Amino acid sequence: MNDRVPPTAPVPLATLLRHPALGLRQVAGARETDTPVYFVHTSEMEDPVPYLLGGELLLSAGVHCPEAAGAGTYWDRYVARTVQAGAAALGFGIAPVHDTVPRALVEACDRHGLPLVEVPRQTTFTAVASAVWDAIAERRHVELRRVTEAQQSLATAAARPHPVPAVLRQLGQHLGAWTALFGPDGAELAAAGPRPPREARTALGALVARLRSGPSSAAGRTTGAAGEELQLTAYGLGGPAGPEDRRLALGVCAPRRDGSDGAIVGVAVVLLSLLTARRVVAAEAERTAALVRLMLGAEPARVAGLLSRSLEQAGAASEGPERVGAASEGPEGGGLWTVVRGRRRGRVRDDGPLATAAFAAWLGTPLVDLDGDALCALVPGEGRIRAQPGWTLGVGAPVPAAELARGDADAVRALRRAVAERVPLVRHGPARAGGVASLVDPDEAGAHGRALLAPLDGAPVLLETLRVWLSLHGGWDRTAVALEVHRNTVRQRIARVEALLEVDLGDADVRMELWFALKWT
């Protein structure tokens, strides 16, 4: 298959042949029932190669070749070029040019092994394309549901008393595979699922030995006892390792490899990386206790100390004093916390199954939520977060555990500024001691601010637009980028704010007063 085929869930050609409303019939070519069809393309060109990517069901009514011109080598050249372009199959429409599928075309498809499907007179090409898109959407839905169910069961397994064997067992069940945890010396430490032949285990061990330092994986194939093909994959666990410090590794031996398998294994790799980290036993006990208390409604400040100790025991502090400020104690105990928000820049890259673990190592905390293009992390202490290639980051000011919501809001605003100003990182700094704000009583300032902004009560969108617009010095385009709306929408909202507050935002004094009101409320 052409490597330009998009990463979509393909539809087996047999599914289309069984579709009752289409009435398709295969009349020539290879008869594999699982021939993958990625999309549909209609073309009446004599040479379809420049217009195909590979994996298409190419539909044609033979307009480019009337019946009289179908003799000789015409159809053979056409089919050869279609196969060269990587098409999955050829669909030939009966009417308006041909009453039957040309015999020369049938013979050419048989020679070249290209599946040839007869499209009956009453079936439009649009109907075929629509059926393919519907089937692809359904398969994608099934894959997403499978990944979601696997994520839930793997997370549940990770919370059990013996989490590593439980995660391996759940992973093996979801993949129908043999899964194993290998030690730094290549020895098999734990395994689950049907045990493959010795040759397969040896080949998988060789893949583990080839893993490079840092997030890496290796894949291969071998033959099982019954002659079936087995897919082998090895994944490094944890952070980067030096040449003398090899890491644990996850090995997977499966009879097949589906599109959603990678996402499921990625979840298992992250969980196993955290579960097998150094000094993880004591750390996991305290982390679990902290999370249980939070789920039962405990105040964040009351579990912050417990969570901080678990991170230190897990080795987060060993990444360097500039990442984890263990000595920075807040008034409630448990230290200060820094919230980091991020957004991926440019095209989505394949970060591999260790993406979350890599971010955890970089930030010095396992409390990382990496969801597609969005990143959220909770770093203990006054973390000195540095810019990361390919990401735009907003860093909140360090706050006590009881004020994490404020720290998160500050990080979100910092991220919006970074996106609007097109810089890799923006920090939300704390208010300077001795500034103008220190001359005003906080309670009186808050009452004044709430009264001034009262007309915007019940309109959080307008309030946030005003806040972002003022923080970006009234820049329409940058505010639109930060809020992900059109610049005209920003203008309409600001005009509405002016009308509700009965002020002129072109006046610098008015803008300054509103800015202080926003900071005090």
Short mmCIF file of C-alpha atoms in Angstrom, two decimals:
data_model
loop_
_atom_site.label_atom_id
_atom_site.label_comp_id
_atom_site.label_asym_id
_atom_site.label_seq_id
_atom_site.Cartn_x
_atom_site.Cartn_y
_atom_site.Cartn_z
CA MET A 1 0.00 0.00 0.00
CA ASN A 2 1.21 3.50 -0.83
CA ASP A 3 2.65 5.31 2.21
CA ARG A 4 0.59 8.38 1.29
CA VAL A 5 -2.62 6.61 2.32
CA PRO A 6 -4.24 8.67 5.11
CA PRO A 7 -4.46 7.22 8.64
CA THR A 8 -8.20 6.54 8.39
CA ALA A 9 -10.02 3.32 9.22
CA PRO A 10 -10.38 1.45 5.88
CA VAL A 11 -13.48 -0.46 4.78
CA PRO A 12 -13.03 -4.05 3.54
CA LEU A 13 -14.19 -4.40 -0.04
CA ALA A 14 -16.33 -7.36 1.07
CA THR A 15 -18.41 -4.96 3.19
CA LEU A 16 -19.37 -3.01 0.07
CA LEU A 17 -20.09 -6.18 -1.86
CA ARG A 18 -22.53 -7.24 0.87
CA HIS A 19 -24.28 -3.86 0.98
CA PRO A 20 -27.90 -4.65 0.02
CA ALA A 21 -28.70 -1.24 -1.44
CA LEU A 22 -25.72 -1.12 -3.81
CA GLY A 23 -25.98 -4.44 -5.63
CA LEU A 24 -22.25 -4.56 -6.39
CA ARG A 25 -20.74 -7.74 -7.84
CA GLN A 26 -17.07 -8.67 -8.20
CA VAL A 27 -16.44 -10.05 -11.68
CA ALA A 28 -12.63 -10.32 -11.81
CA GLY A 29 -9.36 -9.91 -9.95
CA ALA A 30 -8.08 -10.98 -6.55
CA ARG A 31 -10.80 -12.31 -4.24
CA GLU A 32 -9.37 -11.36 -0.82
CA THR A 33 -12.30 -10.44 1.39
CA ASP A 34 -10.31 -7.91 3.43
CA THR A 35 -9.02 -5.72 0.58
CA PRO A 36 -8.94 -2.28 2.31
CA VAL A 37 -10.72 0.67 0.69
CA TYR A 38 -9.72 4.05 2.14
CA PHE A 39 -11.82 6.33 -0.06
CA VAL A 40 -13.60 6.59 -3.42
CA HIS A 41 -12.43 8.46 -6.52
CA THR A 42 -14.32 8.89 -9.78
CA SER A 43 -12.30 9.50 -12.95
CA GLU A 44 -12.82 9.10 -16.68
CA MET A 45 -9.19 9.90 -17.55
CA GLU A 46 -7.27 7.48 -19.72
CA ASP A 47 -4.35 7.55 -17.26
CA PRO A 48 -5.55 7.70 -13.62
CA VAL A 49 -2.07 7.63 -12.04
CA PRO A 50 -1.63 11.43 -11.54
CA TYR A 51 -4.95 11.61 -9.68
CA LEU A 52 -4.64 8.70 -7.22
CA LEU A 53 -2.88 8.48 -3.85
CA GLY A 54 -3.38 4.76 -3.29
CA GLY A 55 -6.07 2.74 -1.53
CA GLU A 56 -8.97 4.10 -3.61
CA LEU A 57 -11.97 2.36 -5.07
CA LEU A 58 -11.63 3.91 -8.54
CA LEU A 59 -15.01 4.35 -10.23
CA SER A 60 -15.35 4.69 -14.00
CA ALA A 61 -18.10 4.26 -16.59
CA GLY A 62 -15.57 3.73 -19.36
CA VAL A 63 -16.30 7.09 -21.02
CA HIS A 64 -12.62 7.34 -21.90
CA CYS A 65 -12.86 4.12 -23.94
CA PRO A 66 -15.92 3.56 -26.17
CA GLU A 67 -16.76 -0.04 -27.06
CA ALA A 68 -15.07 0.18 -30.47
CA ALA A 69 -11.79 1.34 -28.89
CA GLY A 70 -11.73 -1.39 -26.26
CA ALA A 71 -9.90 -3.97 -28.32
CA GLY A 72 -6.21 -4.65 -28.28
CA THR A 73 -4.05 -3.59 -25.35
CA TYR A 74 -6.00 -0.50 -24.22
CA TRP A 75 -7.61 -2.07 -21.13
CA ASP A 76 -4.43 -3.90 -20.21
CA ARG A 77 -2.49 -0.61 -20.14
CA TYR A 78 -5.29 1.07 -18.17
CA VAL A 79 -5.41 -1.67 -15.52
CA ALA A 80 -1.61 -1.81 -15.26
CA ARG A 81 -1.47 1.94 -14.59
CA THR A 82 -4.31 1.67 -12.03
CA VAL A 83 -2.41 -1.05 -10.17
CA GLN A 84 0.77 1.04 -10.36
CA ALA A 85 -1.10 3.95 -8.72
CA GLY A 86 -2.00 1.69 -5.77
CA ALA A 87 -5.77 1.59 -6.26
CA ALA A 88 -7.52 -0.98 -4.07
CA ALA A 89 -10.14 -1.92 -6.65
CA LEU A 90 -11.86 -0.75 -9.84
CA GLY A 91 -15.62 -0.19 -10.00
CA PHE A 92 -17.09 -0.21 -13.52
CA GLY A 93 -20.47 1.42 -14.06
CA ILE A 94 -22.96 -0.14 -16.46
CA ALA A 95 -24.34 2.72 -18.59
CA PRO A 96 -24.35 5.18 -20.16
CA VAL A 97 -21.49 4.04 -22.44
CA HIS A 98 -21.25 0.26 -21.92
CA ASP A 99 -24.10 -2.22 -21.49
CA THR A 100 -21.79 -4.82 -19.93
CA VAL A 101 -18.32 -4.91 -18.45
CA PRO A 102 -15.90 -5.21 -21.42
CA ARG A 103 -14.45 -8.69 -21.69
CA ALA A 104 -10.96 -7.27 -22.29
CA LEU A 105 -11.22 -5.35 -19.01
CA VAL A 106 -12.22 -8.50 -17.11
CA GLU A 107 -9.26 -10.40 -18.51
CA ALA A 108 -6.85 -7.54 -17.76
CA CYS A 109 -7.99 -7.35 -14.13
CA ASP A 110 -7.57 -11.12 -13.77
CA ARG A 111 -4.04 -10.88 -15.17
CA HIS A 112 -2.99 -8.03 -12.87
CA GLY A 113 -4.92 -9.20 -9.78
CA LEU A 114 -6.97 -5.98 -9.52
CA PRO A 115 -10.45 -6.54 -8.01
CA LEU A 116 -13.07 -5.48 -10.59
CA VAL A 117 -16.54 -4.65 -9.32
CA GLU A 118 -19.58 -4.26 -11.54
CA VAL A 119 -21.74 -1.26 -10.55
CA PRO A 120 -25.32 -1.89 -11.76
CA ARG A 121 -27.27 0.62 -13.83
CA GLN A 122 -29.52 1.72 -10.94
CA THR A 123 -26.63 2.44 -8.54
CA THR A 124 -25.04 5.88 -8.78
CA PHE A 125 -21.40 6.50 -8.04
CA THR A 126 -22.50 8.97 -5.39
CA ALA A 127 -24.35 6.19 -3.59
CA VAL A 128 -21.18 4.06 -3.58
CA ALA A 129 -19.10 6.93 -2.21
CA SER A 130 -21.71 7.67 0.46
CA ALA A 131 -21.72 4.03 1.56
CA VAL A 132 -17.92 4.07 1.89
CA TRP A 133 -17.94 7.27 3.99
CA ASP A 134 -20.69 5.88 6.23
CA ALA A 135 -18.78 2.63 6.74
CA ILE A 136 -15.53 4.51 7.51
CA ALA A 137 -17.34 6.68 10.07
CA GLU A 138 -18.85 3.61 11.70
CA ARG A 139 -15.48 1.84 11.90
CA ARG A 140 -13.92 4.97 13.36
CA HIS A 141 -16.66 5.13 15.98
CA VAL A 142 -16.05 1.48 16.87
CA GLU A 143 -12.30 2.11 17.17
CA LEU A 144 -12.80 5.13 19.42
CA ARG A 145 -15.17 3.19 21.63
CA ARG A 146 -12.65 0.34 21.83
CA VAL A 147 -9.84 2.72 22.81
CA THR A 148 -12.02 4.41 25.43
CA GLU A 149 -13.02 1.09 26.99
CA ALA A 150 -9.39 -0.04 26.99
CA GLN A 151 -8.24 3.18 28.65
CA GLN A 152 -10.81 2.77 31.41
CA SER A 153 -9.94 -0.86 32.09
CA LEU A 154 -6.17 -0.17 32.05
CA ALA A 155 -6.60 2.73 34.48
CA THR A 156 -8.68 0.51 36.76
CA ALA A 157 -6.02 -2.20 36.59
CA ALA A 158 -3.32 0.34 37.51
CA ALA A 159 -5.19 1.09 40.74
CA ARG A 160 -5.28 -2.55 41.91
CA PRO A 161 -3.03 -3.96 44.67
CA HIS A 162 -0.66 -5.60 42.12
CA PRO A 163 -0.92 -3.10 39.27
CA VAL A 164 1.84 -4.20 36.87
CA PRO A 165 0.54 -7.77 36.28
CA ALA A 166 -3.01 -6.37 36.14
CA VAL A 167 -2.09 -3.85 33.43
CA LEU A 168 -0.24 -6.52 31.41
CA ARG A 169 -3.24 -8.85 31.71
CA GLN A 170 -5.73 -6.18 30.59
CA LEU A 171 -3.49 -5.11 27.70
CA GLY A 172 -3.15 -8.71 26.53
CA GLN A 173 -6.93 -9.21 26.63
CA HIS A 174 -7.64 -6.06 24.60
CA LEU A 175 -5.02 -6.89 21.96
CA GLY A 176 -5.44 -10.67 21.97
CA ALA A 177 -1.69 -10.73 22.55
CA TRP A 178 1.08 -11.97 24.81
CA THR A 179 2.51 -9.08 26.82
CA ALA A 180 5.68 -9.10 28.89
CA LEU A 181 7.73 -6.77 31.05
CA PHE A 182 11.49 -7.06 30.47
CA GLY A 183 14.14 -5.99 32.96
CA PRO A 184 17.24 -3.86 32.20
CA ASP A 185 19.18 -7.06 31.52
CA GLY A 186 16.53 -8.36 29.10
CA ALA A 187 15.13 -10.90 31.56
CA GLU A 188 11.37 -11.52 31.53
CA LEU A 189 9.97 -10.12 34.79
CA ALA A 190 6.21 -10.60 34.25
CA ALA A 191 3.95 -11.77 31.45
CA ALA A 192 0.30 -12.34 30.57
CA GLY A 193 -1.66 -13.95 27.75
CA PRO A 194 -1.07 -17.00 25.53
CA ARG A 195 2.65 -17.76 25.57
CA PRO A 196 4.17 -17.70 22.04
CA PRO A 197 6.88 -20.09 20.78
CA ARG A 198 10.44 -19.69 21.99
CA GLU A 199 11.51 -18.26 18.61
CA ALA A 200 8.98 -15.43 18.96
CA ARG A 201 10.10 -14.67 22.53
CA THR A 202 13.73 -14.64 21.43
CA ALA A 203 12.96 -12.27 18.54
CA LEU A 204 11.04 -9.98 20.90
CA GLY A 205 14.00 -9.96 23.31
CA ALA A 206 16.24 -8.92 20.41
CA LEU A 207 13.91 -5.98 19.71
CA VAL A 208 14.10 -4.93 23.37
CA ALA A 209 17.90 -4.92 23.16
CA ARG A 210 17.72 -2.55 20.16
CA LEU A 211 15.76 0.17 22.00
CA ARG A 212 17.53 3.52 21.97
CA SER A 213 17.93 5.93 24.87
CA GLY A 214 14.85 8.11 25.41
CA PRO A 215 11.31 7.40 24.18
CA SER A 216 11.66 4.66 21.56
CA SER A 217 10.02 1.59 20.10
CA ALA A 218 10.95 -1.21 17.73
CA ALA A 219 8.78 -3.51 15.60
CA GLY A 220 9.25 -6.78 13.74
CA ARG A 221 7.56 -9.97 12.56
CA THR A 222 8.02 -13.69 13.07
CA THR A 223 6.21 -16.96 12.38
CA GLY A 224 4.17 -18.80 15.02
CA ALA A 225 3.96 -22.52 15.71
CA ALA A 226 1.04 -22.97 13.28
CA GLY A 227 2.77 -20.97 10.55
CA GLU A 228 0.79 -17.78 11.20
CA GLU A 229 2.49 -14.39 11.15
CA LEU A 230 3.05 -12.72 14.53
CA GLN A 231 3.55 -8.98 15.04
CA LEU A 232 6.28 -8.06 17.55
CA THR A 233 6.69 -4.65 19.20
CA ALA A 234 8.92 -3.40 22.03
CA TYR A 235 8.55 -0.11 23.94
CA GLY A 236 10.97 1.54 26.34
CA LEU A 237 9.49 2.55 29.70
CA GLY A 238 10.30 5.62 31.77
CA GLY A 239 12.60 8.53 30.99
CA PRO A 240 15.85 8.63 29.00
CA ALA A 241 18.52 6.09 29.91
CA GLY A 242 22.25 6.29 29.42
CA PRO A 243 24.33 3.57 27.72
CA GLU A 244 25.06 1.95 31.10
CA ASP A 245 21.55 2.44 32.51
CA ARG A 246 19.06 0.47 30.44
CA ARG A 247 15.42 0.75 31.28
CA LEU A 248 12.53 -1.64 31.65
CA ALA A 249 10.67 -2.44 28.43
CA LEU A 250 7.23 -3.64 27.37
CA GLY A 251 7.05 -6.39 24.75
CA VAL A 252 3.92 -7.27 22.76
CA CYS A 253 3.45 -10.34 20.55
CA ALA A 254 0.13 -10.24 18.68
CA PRO A 255 -1.39 -12.13 15.73
CA ARG A 256 -2.49 -8.82 14.18
CA ARG A 257 -1.94 -5.08 14.51
CA ASP A 258 -5.01 -2.84 14.12
CA GLY A 259 -5.13 0.93 13.77
CA SER A 260 -6.34 1.49 17.32
CA ASP A 261 -3.83 -0.90 18.92
CA GLY A 262 -1.16 1.82 19.03
CA ALA A 263 -3.33 4.13 21.12
CA ILE A 264 -4.16 1.33 23.57
CA VAL A 265 -0.52 0.31 23.96
CA GLY A 266 0.41 3.97 24.44
CA VAL A 267 -1.83 4.18 27.50
CA ALA A 268 -0.28 1.00 28.92
CA VAL A 269 3.25 2.31 28.33
CA VAL A 270 2.55 5.50 30.26
CA LEU A 271 0.93 3.61 33.13
CA LEU A 272 3.73 1.05 33.32
CA SER A 273 6.34 3.82 33.16
CA LEU A 274 4.78 5.46 36.21
CA LEU A 275 4.20 2.18 38.03
CA THR A 276 7.76 0.97 37.59
CA ALA A 277 9.52 4.26 38.41
CA ARG A 278 12.19 4.26 41.13
CA ARG A 279 10.92 4.33 44.72
CA VAL A 280 7.40 3.94 43.34
CA VAL A 281 5.97 1.71 46.08
CA ALA A 282 5.89 4.30 48.85
CA ALA A 283 5.12 7.09 46.39
CA GLU A 284 2.15 5.22 44.91
CA ALA A 285 0.69 4.57 48.35
CA GLU A 286 0.73 8.25 49.29
CA ARG A 287 -0.40 9.40 45.84
CA THR A 288 -3.31 6.98 45.92
CA ALA A 289 -4.27 8.19 49.38
CA ALA A 290 -4.18 11.80 48.21
CA LEU A 291 -6.33 11.10 45.16
CA VAL A 292 -8.85 9.14 47.23
CA ARG A 293 -9.18 12.00 49.67
CA LEU A 294 -9.68 14.48 46.83
CA MET A 295 -12.37 12.28 45.26
CA LEU A 296 -14.13 12.16 48.63
CA GLY A 297 -14.24 15.95 48.83
CA ALA A 298 -11.13 16.85 50.81
CA GLU A 299 -9.73 20.36 50.42
CA PRO A 300 -6.70 20.46 48.06
CA ALA A 301 -4.66 22.19 50.76
CA ARG A 302 -5.22 19.25 53.13
CA VAL A 303 -3.71 16.68 50.73
CA ALA A 304 -1.04 18.86 49.13
CA GLY A 305 1.63 17.79 51.62
CA LEU A 306 0.86 14.12 51.07
CA LEU A 307 1.03 14.55 47.31
CA SER A 308 4.29 16.50 47.52
CA ARG A 309 5.95 13.73 49.53
CA SER A 310 4.80 11.12 47.02
CA LEU A 311 6.38 13.09 44.17
CA GLU A 312 9.65 13.43 46.05
CA GLN A 313 9.69 9.69 46.80
CA ALA A 314 9.02 8.91 43.15
CA GLY A 315 12.17 10.77 42.22
CA ALA A 316 10.60 13.90 40.73
CA ALA A 317 12.89 16.09 42.81
CA SER A 318 15.94 14.21 41.54
CA GLU A 319 15.45 15.83 38.16
CA GLY A 320 17.09 18.98 39.54
CA PRO A 321 16.40 21.67 42.12
CA GLU A 322 15.22 24.13 39.50
CA ARG A 323 12.27 21.91 38.60
CA VAL A 324 10.88 21.07 42.01
CA GLY A 325 11.01 23.72 44.71
CA ALA A 326 10.51 21.40 47.68
CA ALA A 327 11.56 24.16 50.08
CA SER A 328 8.93 26.62 48.86
CA GLU A 329 6.30 26.16 51.53
CA GLY A 330 2.93 27.90 51.24
CA PRO A 331 0.90 29.13 54.16
CA GLU A 332 -1.33 26.05 54.19
CA GLY A 333 1.55 23.59 54.05
CA GLY A 334 2.38 21.27 51.16
CA GLY A 335 4.36 23.91 49.28
CA LEU A 336 3.47 25.99 46.26
CA TRP A 337 2.23 24.67 42.94
CA THR A 338 2.70 25.95 39.39
CA VAL A 339 0.05 25.27 36.76
CA VAL A 340 1.23 24.93 33.14
CA ARG A 341 -1.08 25.11 30.14
CA GLY A 342 0.09 24.39 26.60
CA ARG A 343 -1.05 24.21 23.00
CA ARG A 344 0.76 22.40 20.20
CA ARG A 345 2.01 24.53 17.31
CA GLY A 346 1.89 23.53 13.66
CA ARG A 347 1.13 20.05 12.39
CA VAL A 348 0.42 17.24 14.85
CA ARG A 349 3.51 15.10 15.15
CA ASP A 350 3.66 11.45 16.10
CA ASP A 351 5.18 11.77 19.57
CA GLY A 352 5.08 8.01 20.10
CA PRO A 353 3.65 6.10 23.04
CA LEU A 354 5.92 7.83 25.58
CA ALA A 355 4.75 11.38 24.94
CA THR A 356 3.14 11.87 28.34
CA ALA A 357 6.04 10.20 30.14
CA ALA A 358 8.48 12.46 28.27
CA PHE A 359 6.59 15.56 29.36
CA ALA A 360 6.49 14.25 32.92
CA ALA A 361 10.27 13.86 32.91
CA TRP A 362 10.79 17.29 31.34
CA LEU A 363 8.52 19.08 33.83
CA GLY A 364 9.63 17.03 36.82
CA THR A 365 6.14 15.81 37.71
CA PRO A 366 3.91 12.88 36.76
CA LEU A 367 0.83 15.11 37.10
CA VAL A 368 0.54 15.68 33.35
CA ASP A 369 -2.56 15.62 31.16
CA LEU A 370 -1.58 15.47 27.49
CA ASP A 371 -4.75 15.43 25.39
CA GLY A 372 -3.99 15.73 21.69
CA ASP A 373 -2.98 19.35 21.06
CA ALA A 374 -3.60 20.47 24.66
CA LEU A 375 -1.31 20.13 27.66
CA CYS A 376 -2.07 20.71 31.34
CA ALA A 377 0.41 19.99 34.12
CA LEU A 378 0.73 20.59 37.85
CA VAL A 379 4.34 21.21 38.91
CA PRO A 380 5.24 21.27 42.60
CA GLY A 381 7.18 24.32 43.72
CA GLU A 382 8.23 27.35 41.74
CA GLY A 383 9.10 25.36 38.65
CA ARG A 384 11.37 27.16 36.18
CA ILE A 385 9.54 25.99 33.10
CA ARG A 386 11.45 26.43 29.86
CA ALA A 387 10.12 26.73 26.32
CA GLN A 388 9.52 23.41 24.55
CA PRO A 389 9.94 23.05 20.76
CA GLY A 390 6.60 22.73 18.98
CA TRP A 391 4.57 24.03 21.94
CA THR A 392 3.16 27.34 23.14
CA LEU A 393 3.06 27.47 26.92
CA GLY A 394 1.36 29.59 29.56
CA VAL A 395 2.72 29.35 33.10
CA GLY A 396 0.74 30.53 36.11
CA ALA A 397 2.29 32.14 39.17
CA PRO A 398 3.10 29.68 42.01
CA VAL A 399 0.11 29.38 44.33
CA PRO A 400 -0.80 27.44 47.48
CA ALA A 401 -2.87 24.31 46.97
CA ALA A 402 -6.00 26.10 48.15
CA GLU A 403 -5.68 28.55 45.24
CA LEU A 404 -5.08 26.11 42.39
CA ALA A 405 -8.17 27.41 40.56
CA ARG A 406 -6.62 30.89 40.47
CA GLY A 407 -3.30 29.46 39.32
CA ASP A 408 -5.06 27.59 36.51
CA ALA A 409 -6.95 30.71 35.41
CA ASP A 410 -3.66 32.64 35.35
CA ALA A 411 -2.01 29.89 33.27
CA VAL A 412 -4.92 29.94 30.78
CA ARG A 413 -4.62 33.72 30.39
CA ALA A 414 -0.85 33.46 29.99
CA LEU A 415 -1.36 30.84 27.26
CA ARG A 416 -3.79 33.12 25.43
CA ARG A 417 -1.26 35.93 25.52
CA ALA A 418 1.47 33.61 24.23
CA VAL A 419 -0.75 32.47 21.35
CA ALA A 420 -1.78 36.04 20.48
CA GLU A 421 1.78 37.38 20.67
CA ARG A 422 3.22 34.34 18.87
CA VAL A 423 5.85 33.65 21.52
CA PRO A 424 6.71 30.17 22.86
CA LEU A 425 6.13 30.93 26.55
CA VAL A 426 4.45 33.56 28.73
CA ARG A 427 4.55 33.61 32.54
CA HIS A 428 1.86 35.16 34.69
CA GLY A 429 3.89 37.01 37.31
CA PRO A 430 2.59 37.84 40.77
CA ALA A 431 1.72 41.45 41.55
CA ARG A 432 4.77 43.44 42.62
CA ALA A 433 4.95 44.32 46.27
CA GLY A 434 4.59 48.04 46.89
CA GLY A 435 2.75 48.70 43.63
CA VAL A 436 -0.23 51.00 43.24
CA ALA A 437 -2.59 48.16 44.22
CA SER A 438 -0.94 47.97 47.66
CA LEU A 439 -2.17 51.51 48.43
CA VAL A 440 -5.83 50.45 48.31
CA ASP A 441 -7.67 48.31 50.83
CA PRO A 442 -8.38 44.96 49.10
CA ASP A 443 -11.93 44.70 50.42
CA GLU A 444 -12.82 48.23 49.33
CA ALA A 445 -11.11 47.67 45.97
CA GLY A 446 -13.05 44.46 45.44
CA ALA A 447 -16.37 46.13 46.30
CA HIS A 448 -15.61 48.99 43.93
CA GLY A 449 -14.62 46.61 41.13
CA ARG A 450 -17.75 44.50 41.51
CA ALA A 451 -19.93 47.59 41.45
CA LEU A 452 -18.17 48.96 38.37
CA LEU A 453 -18.51 45.68 36.48
CA ALA A 454 -22.02 44.85 37.73
CA PRO A 455 -23.65 45.51 34.31
CA LEU A 456 -21.61 42.54 32.98
CA ASP A 457 -22.95 40.10 35.57
CA GLY A 458 -24.34 37.06 33.80
CA ALA A 459 -22.19 37.75 30.72
CA PRO A 460 -18.92 35.86 31.37
CA VAL A 461 -18.04 35.90 27.65
CA LEU A 462 -18.08 39.69 27.59
CA LEU A 463 -16.10 39.87 30.85
CA GLU A 464 -13.40 37.50 29.56
CA THR A 465 -13.24 39.31 26.20
CA LEU A 466 -12.71 42.60 28.03
CA ARG A 467 -10.00 41.06 30.20
CA VAL A 468 -8.10 39.59 27.24
CA TRP A 469 -8.55 42.73 25.11
CA LEU A 470 -7.15 44.96 27.87
CA SER A 471 -4.26 42.56 28.59
CA LEU A 472 -3.31 42.74 24.89
CA HIS A 473 -3.44 46.54 24.85
CA GLY A 474 -6.60 46.71 22.75
CA GLY A 475 -5.21 44.64 19.88
CA TRP A 476 -8.17 43.37 17.82
CA ASP A 477 -6.29 40.72 15.85
CA ARG A 478 -4.31 39.39 18.81
CA THR A 479 -7.44 39.23 20.95
CA ALA A 480 -9.24 37.33 18.18
CA VAL A 481 -6.37 34.83 18.00
CA ALA A 482 -6.30 34.40 21.78
CA LEU A 483 -10.07 33.83 22.00
CA GLU A 484 -10.22 31.84 18.73
CA VAL A 485 -12.96 34.05 17.27
CA HIS A 486 -13.19 36.47 14.34
CA ARG A 487 -11.88 40.00 14.88
CA ASN A 488 -15.35 41.36 14.07
CA THR A 489 -16.72 39.27 16.93
CA VAL A 490 -14.22 40.93 19.26
CA ARG A 491 -15.29 44.37 18.02
CA GLN A 492 -18.96 43.53 18.56
CA ARG A 493 -18.32 42.27 22.10
CA ILE A 494 -16.24 45.30 23.08
CA ALA A 495 -18.92 47.59 21.66
CA ARG A 496 -21.48 45.74 23.75
CA VAL A 497 -19.27 46.17 26.84
CA GLU A 498 -19.03 49.91 26.17
CA ALA A 499 -22.80 50.14 25.88
CA LEU A 500 -23.49 48.16 29.05
CA LEU A 501 -20.88 49.99 31.13
CA GLU A 502 -21.67 53.35 29.50
CA VAL A 503 -17.97 54.13 29.07
CA ASP A 504 -15.58 55.10 26.28
CA LEU A 505 -12.90 52.42 25.99
CA GLY A 506 -10.89 54.76 23.82
CA ASP A 507 -10.08 56.67 27.01
CA ALA A 508 -6.85 55.41 28.64
CA ASP A 509 -8.08 56.36 32.12
CA VAL A 510 -11.23 54.26 31.63
CA ARG A 511 -9.20 51.28 30.43
CA MET A 512 -6.85 51.59 33.42
CA GLU A 513 -9.74 51.75 35.88
CA LEU A 514 -11.42 48.71 34.33
CA TRP A 515 -8.16 46.77 34.37
CA PHE A 516 -7.73 47.36 38.09
CA ALA A 517 -11.38 46.47 38.65
CA LEU A 518 -10.85 43.14 36.85
CA LYS A 519 -7.77 42.35 38.94
CA TRP A 520 -9.59 43.12 42.20
CA THR A 521 -12.68 41.00 41.45
#
